[in-house]
Amino acid sequence: MEGKEEDVRVGASKFSERQPIGTSAQDKDYKEPPPAPLFEPGELKSWSFYRAGIAEFMATFLFLYITLLTVMGVVKANSKCTTVGIQGIAWAFGGMIFALVYCTAGISGGHINPAVTFGLFLARKLSLTRAIFYMIMQCLGAICGAGVVKGFQKGLYESNGGGANVVQPGYTKGDALGAEIVGTFVLVYTVFSATDAKRNARDSHVPLLAPLPIGFAVFLVHLATIPITGTSINPARSFGAAVIYNKHHAWKDHVSVLYDLKIRNFDIHPI
């Protein structure tokens, strides 16, 4: 019996790197990285900086291309029973985020969303230089992705809303704004949690594939808010679709604050 107790004691010492889930797991060493500088001009001379921007462009391009084609396939059907429906649209958005974050995380961080980029900038995870560059490339990618979809089937695209985000009948602009704020918070909160290096160091025994919870969060938010706004939670997604669709009502809800200020009295109208 004494020999068995000794074996247990030696085994516990031998495998001391195993940490239980809970507060004792916080004893692992972790060094917080320094905040990113506000301006980092040296980045402009680095190829990795431009490679990351290209990755963001391509990821947002593919994101809009696949998701808007899915939306078009649903809205053109006479019977929703013959299509993937709202659940399929939500899976398309969530699945593409999962795949694209997985592909680009090692190159650019896999933002694919100006809201995510802005949140990480506020947390000092990247410089203002890189944040602005990412946002520009994301918006350009979204415009190109929506443009390719329109090029495939222009008539269908224009007659079925072009995948643009608008407030749906039965909801107010306040409802839509609230839904988008909460949905965007869920996404950004999930991104911060899934990519938290301190958590990974503390709970390294718990395997976590960061793109999975991020994509699943996008899926769940779309299930909840597609009936309200069509779901954006991504300014580049809304901007790209609105630019290519380019109809008055597609812009009206985006600039509703300007309308409330009666900008129309000065004969200023969205495109």
GROMACS .gro file of C-alpha atoms in nm:
model
  271
    1MET     CA    1   0.000   0.000   0.000
    2GLU     CA    2   0.285   0.234   0.082
    3GLY     CA    3   0.439   0.163  -0.257
    4LYS     CA    4   0.119   0.267  -0.433
    5GLU     CA    5   0.106   0.595  -0.241
    6GLU     CA    6   0.464   0.665  -0.345
    7ASP     CA    7   0.378   0.597  -0.709
    8VAL     CA    8   0.093   0.846  -0.689
    9ARG     CA    9   0.320   1.110  -0.533
   10VAL     CA   10   0.593   1.060  -0.795
   11GLY     CA   11   0.337   1.062  -1.076
   12ALA     CA   12   0.189   1.389  -0.958
   13SER     CA   13   0.534   1.547  -0.958
   14LYS     CA   14   0.630   1.396  -1.292
   15PHE     CA   15   0.327   1.539  -1.469
   16SER     CA   16   0.308   1.871  -1.287
   17GLU     CA   17   0.243   2.058  -1.610
   18ARG     CA   18  -0.113   1.936  -1.605
   19GLN     CA   19  -0.330   2.217  -1.471
   20PRO     CA   20  -0.686   2.167  -1.344
   21ILE     CA   21  -0.963   2.386  -1.479
   22GLY     CA   22  -1.023   2.673  -1.237
   23THR     CA   23  -0.830   2.933  -1.044
   24SER     CA   24  -0.521   2.715  -0.997
   25ALA     CA   25  -0.475   2.719  -1.372
   26GLN     CA   26  -0.396   3.090  -1.348
   27ASP     CA   27  -0.050   3.020  -1.207
   28LYS     CA   28   0.091   2.976  -1.556
   29ASP     CA   29   0.336   3.244  -1.655
   30TYR     CA   30   0.211   3.496  -1.907
   31LYS     CA   31   0.369   3.819  -2.017
   32GLU     CA   32   0.133   4.081  -2.155
   33PRO     CA   33   0.265   4.212  -2.488
   34PRO     CA   34   0.318   4.588  -2.510
   35PRO     CA   35   0.039   4.788  -2.677
   36ALA     CA   36   0.080   4.858  -3.045
   37PRO     CA   37   0.203   5.210  -3.125
   38LEU     CA   38  -0.055   5.457  -3.248
   39PHE     CA   39   0.147   5.529  -3.561
   40GLU     CA   40   0.403   5.289  -3.701
   41PRO     CA   41   0.547   5.437  -4.024
   42GLY     CA   42   0.794   5.151  -4.053
   43GLU     CA   43   0.505   4.921  -4.146
   44LEU     CA   44   0.465   5.102  -4.477
   45LYS     CA   45   0.805   4.967  -4.584
   46SER     CA   46   0.722   4.608  -4.494
   47TRP     CA   47   0.590   4.355  -4.745
   48SER     CA   48   0.402   4.173  -4.467
   49PHE     CA   49   0.195   4.489  -4.414
   50TYR     CA   50   0.070   4.489  -4.774
   51ARG     CA   51   0.035   4.111  -4.780
   52ALA     CA   52  -0.197   4.139  -4.480
   53GLY     CA   53  -0.404   4.404  -4.659
   54ILE     CA   54  -0.432   4.184  -4.967
   55ALA     CA   55  -0.545   3.896  -4.745
   56GLU     CA   56  -0.818   4.116  -4.596
   57PHE     CA   57  -0.927   4.224  -4.945
   58MET     CA   58  -0.948   3.868  -5.075
   59ALA     CA   59  -1.123   3.738  -4.764
   60THR     CA   60  -1.392   4.009  -4.773
   61PHE     CA   61  -1.429   3.963  -5.150
   62LEU     CA   62  -1.494   3.589  -5.110
   63PHE     CA   63  -1.718   3.652  -4.810
   64LEU     CA   64  -1.952   3.882  -5.006
   65TYR     CA   65  -1.940   3.663  -5.316
   66ILE     CA   66  -2.050   3.342  -5.145
   67THR     CA   67  -2.298   3.493  -4.902
   68LEU     CA   68  -2.476   3.721  -5.150
   69LEU     CA   69  -2.506   3.435  -5.400
   70THR     CA   70  -2.670   3.233  -5.123
   71VAL     CA   71  -2.910   3.518  -5.049
   72MET     CA   72  -2.997   3.551  -5.418
   73GLY     CA   73  -3.065   3.178  -5.441
   74VAL     CA   74  -3.314   3.202  -5.154
   75VAL     CA   75  -3.502   3.516  -5.259
   76LYS     CA   76  -3.547   3.410  -5.622
   77ALA     CA   77  -3.726   3.085  -5.533
   78ASN     CA   78  -4.105   3.073  -5.555
   79SER     CA   79  -4.117   2.841  -5.256
   80LYS     CA   80  -3.877   2.876  -4.963
   81CYS     CA   81  -3.917   2.502  -4.907
   82THR     CA   82  -3.701   2.444  -5.215
   83THR     CA   83  -3.413   2.657  -5.082
   84VAL     CA   84  -3.179   2.655  -4.786
   85GLY     CA   85  -3.393   2.925  -4.622
   86ILE     CA   86  -3.288   3.161  -4.345
   87GLN     CA   87  -3.096   2.884  -4.172
   88GLY     CA   88  -2.894   2.824  -4.487
   89ILE     CA   89  -2.815   3.194  -4.523
   90ALA     CA   90  -2.700   3.204  -4.161
   91TRP     CA   91  -2.482   2.897  -4.220
   92ALA     CA   92  -2.333   3.059  -4.531
   93PHE     CA   93  -2.228   3.369  -4.336
   94GLY     CA   94  -2.105   3.177  -4.034
   95GLY     CA   95  -1.935   2.907  -4.238
   96MET     CA   96  -1.751   3.154  -4.458
   97ILE     CA   97  -1.627   3.345  -4.155
   98PHE     CA   98  -1.503   3.019  -4.005
   99ALA     CA   99  -1.320   2.921  -4.324
  100LEU     CA  100  -1.178   3.266  -4.401
  101VAL     CA  101  -1.061   3.339  -4.046
  102TYR     CA  102  -0.890   3.000  -4.047
  103CYS     CA  103  -0.718   3.082  -4.379
  104THR     CA  104  -0.609   3.438  -4.303
  105ALA     CA  105  -0.550   3.443  -3.926
  106GLY     CA  106  -0.179   3.377  -3.972
  107ILE     CA  107  -0.144   3.651  -4.235
  108SER     CA  108  -0.358   3.944  -4.124
  109GLY     CA  109  -0.532   3.822  -3.812
  110GLY     CA  110  -0.846   3.735  -4.010
  111HIS     CA  111  -1.055   4.043  -3.928
  112ILE     CA  112  -1.278   4.057  -4.242
  113ASN     CA  113  -1.483   4.323  -4.063
  114PRO     CA  114  -1.412   4.691  -3.990
  115ALA     CA  115  -1.594   4.656  -3.656
  116VAL     CA  116  -1.350   4.386  -3.547
  117THR     CA  117  -1.055   4.591  -3.672
  118PHE     CA  118  -1.177   4.899  -3.487
  119GLY     CA  119  -1.230   4.702  -3.167
  120LEU     CA  120  -0.880   4.556  -3.182
  121PHE     CA  121  -0.741   4.903  -3.252
  122LEU     CA  122  -0.913   5.040  -2.940
  123ALA     CA  123  -0.757   4.754  -2.746
  124ARG     CA  124  -0.417   4.859  -2.888
  125LYS     CA  125  -0.370   4.528  -3.065
  126LEU     CA  126  -0.273   4.700  -3.390
  127SER     CA  127  -0.164   5.046  -3.501
  128LEU     CA  128  -0.387   5.314  -3.649
  129THR     CA  129  -0.191   5.283  -3.974
  130ARG     CA  130  -0.274   4.915  -4.007
  131ALA     CA  131  -0.634   4.961  -3.888
  132ILE     CA  132  -0.711   5.222  -4.155
  133PHE     CA  133  -0.543   5.014  -4.424
  134TYR     CA  134  -0.742   4.705  -4.324
  135MET     CA  135  -1.073   4.894  -4.329
  136ILE     CA  136  -1.007   5.035  -4.675
  137MET     CA  137  -0.913   4.694  -4.814
  138GLN     CA  138  -1.215   4.531  -4.651
  139CYS     CA  139  -1.453   4.783  -4.806
  140LEU     CA  140  -1.291   4.748  -5.148
  141GLY     CA  141  -1.311   4.370  -5.125
  142ALA     CA  142  -1.678   4.389  -5.030
  143ILE     CA  143  -1.755   4.616  -5.326
  144CYS     CA  144  -1.578   4.382  -5.567
  145GLY     CA  145  -1.748   4.074  -5.422
  146ALA     CA  146  -2.094   4.227  -5.456
  147GLY     CA  147  -2.002   4.352  -5.805
  148VAL     CA  148  -1.917   4.002  -5.925
  149VAL     CA  149  -2.251   3.871  -5.795
  150LYS     CA  150  -2.435   4.148  -5.982
  151GLY     CA  151  -2.232   4.069  -6.294
  152PHE     CA  152  -2.350   3.707  -6.285
  153GLN     CA  153  -2.722   3.786  -6.268
  154LYS     CA  154  -2.791   4.157  -6.292
  155GLY     CA  155  -3.167   4.134  -6.335
  156LEU     CA  156  -3.213   3.900  -6.042
  157TYR     CA  157  -2.975   4.105  -5.832
  158GLU     CA  158  -3.155   4.434  -5.888
  159SER     CA  159  -3.507   4.292  -5.859
  160ASN     CA  160  -3.439   4.118  -5.528
  161GLY     CA  161  -3.267   4.385  -5.323
  162GLY     CA  162  -2.908   4.299  -5.404
  163GLY     CA  163  -2.852   4.161  -5.055
  164ALA     CA  164  -2.850   4.516  -4.918
  165ASN     CA  165  -2.930   4.566  -4.550
  166VAL     CA  166  -3.258   4.751  -4.492
  167VAL     CA  167  -3.501   4.773  -4.201
  168GLN     CA  168  -3.766   4.508  -4.258
  169PRO     CA  169  -4.140   4.586  -4.240
  170GLY     CA  170  -4.276   4.583  -3.888
  171TYR     CA  171  -3.956   4.713  -3.728
  172THR     CA  172  -3.841   5.067  -3.654
  173LYS     CA  173  -3.499   5.213  -3.718
  174GLY     CA  174  -3.444   5.204  -3.343
  175ASP     CA  175  -3.516   4.830  -3.340
  176ALA     CA  176  -3.271   4.778  -3.624
  177LEU     CA  177  -3.001   4.989  -3.461
  178GLY     CA  178  -3.039   4.804  -3.131
  179ALA     CA  179  -3.026   4.464  -3.302
  180GLU     CA  180  -2.711   4.558  -3.492
  181ILE     CA  181  -2.540   4.698  -3.182
  182VAL     CA  182  -2.608   4.384  -2.977
  183GLY     CA  183  -2.517   4.154  -3.266
  184THR     CA  184  -2.190   4.335  -3.331
  185PHE     CA  185  -2.108   4.322  -2.959
  186VAL     CA  186  -2.164   3.945  -2.956
  187LEU     CA  187  -1.927   3.904  -3.250
  188VAL     CA  188  -1.649   4.131  -3.121
  189TYR     CA  189  -1.679   3.987  -2.769
  190THR     CA  190  -1.639   3.637  -2.913
  191VAL     CA  191  -1.337   3.746  -3.118
  192PHE     CA  192  -1.163   3.889  -2.811
  193SER     CA  193  -1.241   3.580  -2.605
  194ALA     CA  194  -1.135   3.330  -2.872
  195THR     CA  195  -0.806   3.509  -2.944
  196ASP     CA  196  -0.711   3.597  -2.585
  197ALA     CA  197  -0.348   3.489  -2.549
  198LYS     CA  198  -0.372   3.499  -2.170
  199ARG     CA  199  -0.657   3.252  -2.178
  200ASN     CA  200  -0.469   3.026  -2.416
  201ALA     CA  201  -0.169   3.027  -2.184
  202ARG     CA  202  -0.379   2.960  -1.874
  203ASP     CA  203  -0.606   2.695  -2.023
  204SER     CA  204  -0.374   2.540  -2.279
  205HIS     CA  205  -0.508   2.195  -2.186
  206VAL     CA  206  -0.846   2.298  -2.332
  207PRO     CA  207  -0.817   2.279  -2.713
  208LEU     CA  208  -0.971   2.577  -2.892
  209LEU     CA  209  -0.989   2.646  -3.263
  210ALA     CA  210  -1.049   3.022  -3.263
  211PRO     CA  211  -1.232   3.044  -3.600
  212LEU     CA  212  -1.495   2.797  -3.479
  213PRO     CA  213  -1.660   3.006  -3.203
  214ILE     CA  214  -1.627   3.319  -3.419
  215GLY     CA  215  -1.807   3.157  -3.711
  216PHE     CA  216  -2.068   3.007  -3.480
  217ALA     CA  217  -2.133   3.349  -3.324
  218VAL     CA  218  -2.192   3.494  -3.672
  219PHE     CA  219  -2.431   3.208  -3.748
  220LEU     CA  220  -2.635   3.262  -3.431
  221VAL     CA  221  -2.655   3.640  -3.473
  222HIS     CA  222  -2.780   3.595  -3.829
  223LEU     CA  223  -3.052   3.357  -3.714
  224ALA     CA  224  -3.173   3.624  -3.471
  225THR     CA  225  -3.148   3.939  -3.681
  226ILE     CA  226  -3.205   3.841  -4.045
  227PRO     CA  227  -3.580   3.911  -3.999
  228ILE     CA  228  -3.497   4.260  -3.865
  229THR     CA  229  -3.222   4.405  -4.087
  230GLY     CA  230  -3.101   4.117  -4.301
  231THR     CA  231  -2.810   4.122  -4.054
  232SER     CA  232  -2.498   4.323  -4.112
  233ILE     CA  233  -2.273   4.331  -3.800
  234ASN     CA  234  -2.010   4.415  -4.061
  235PRO     CA  235  -1.990   4.770  -4.205
  236ALA     CA  236  -1.797   4.649  -4.510
  237ARG     CA  237  -2.069   4.393  -4.591
  238SER     CA  238  -2.342   4.662  -4.577
  239PHE     CA  239  -2.135   4.922  -4.761
  240GLY     CA  240  -2.029   4.690  -5.044
  241ALA     CA  241  -2.383   4.567  -5.110
  242ALA     CA  242  -2.527   4.920  -5.095
  243VAL     CA  243  -2.267   5.060  -5.336
  244ILE     CA  244  -2.332   4.794  -5.600
  245TYR     CA  245  -2.711   4.783  -5.556
  246ASN     CA  246  -2.711   5.167  -5.550
  247LYS     CA  247  -3.079   5.228  -5.487
  248HIS     CA  248  -3.229   5.505  -5.277
  249HIS     CA  249  -3.391   5.279  -5.016
  250ALA     CA  250  -3.068   5.082  -4.973
  251TRP     CA  251  -2.895   5.398  -4.853
  252LYS     CA  252  -3.186   5.557  -4.664
  253ASP     CA  253  -3.165   5.342  -4.352
  254HIS     CA  254  -2.786   5.371  -4.345
  255VAL     CA  255  -2.803   5.748  -4.322
  256SER     CA  256  -3.127   5.780  -4.126
  257VAL     CA  257  -2.963   6.021  -3.881
  258LEU     CA  258  -2.896   6.263  -4.164
  259TYR     CA  259  -3.259   6.231  -4.269
  260ASP     CA  260  -3.374   6.309  -3.917
  261LEU     CA  261  -3.163   6.624  -3.935
  262LYS     CA  262  -3.363   6.713  -4.249
  263ILE     CA  263  -3.066   6.720  -4.482
  264ARG     CA  264  -3.324   6.666  -4.757
  265ASN     CA  265  -3.432   7.030  -4.715
  266PHE     CA  266  -3.101   7.124  -4.874
  267ASP     CA  267  -3.164   6.895  -5.170
  268ILE     CA  268  -2.889   6.656  -5.061
  269HIS     CA  269  -2.983   6.297  -5.139
  270PRO     CA  270  -2.798   5.967  -5.120
  271ILE     CA  271  -2.696   5.823  -5.455
   0.00000   0.00000   0.00000
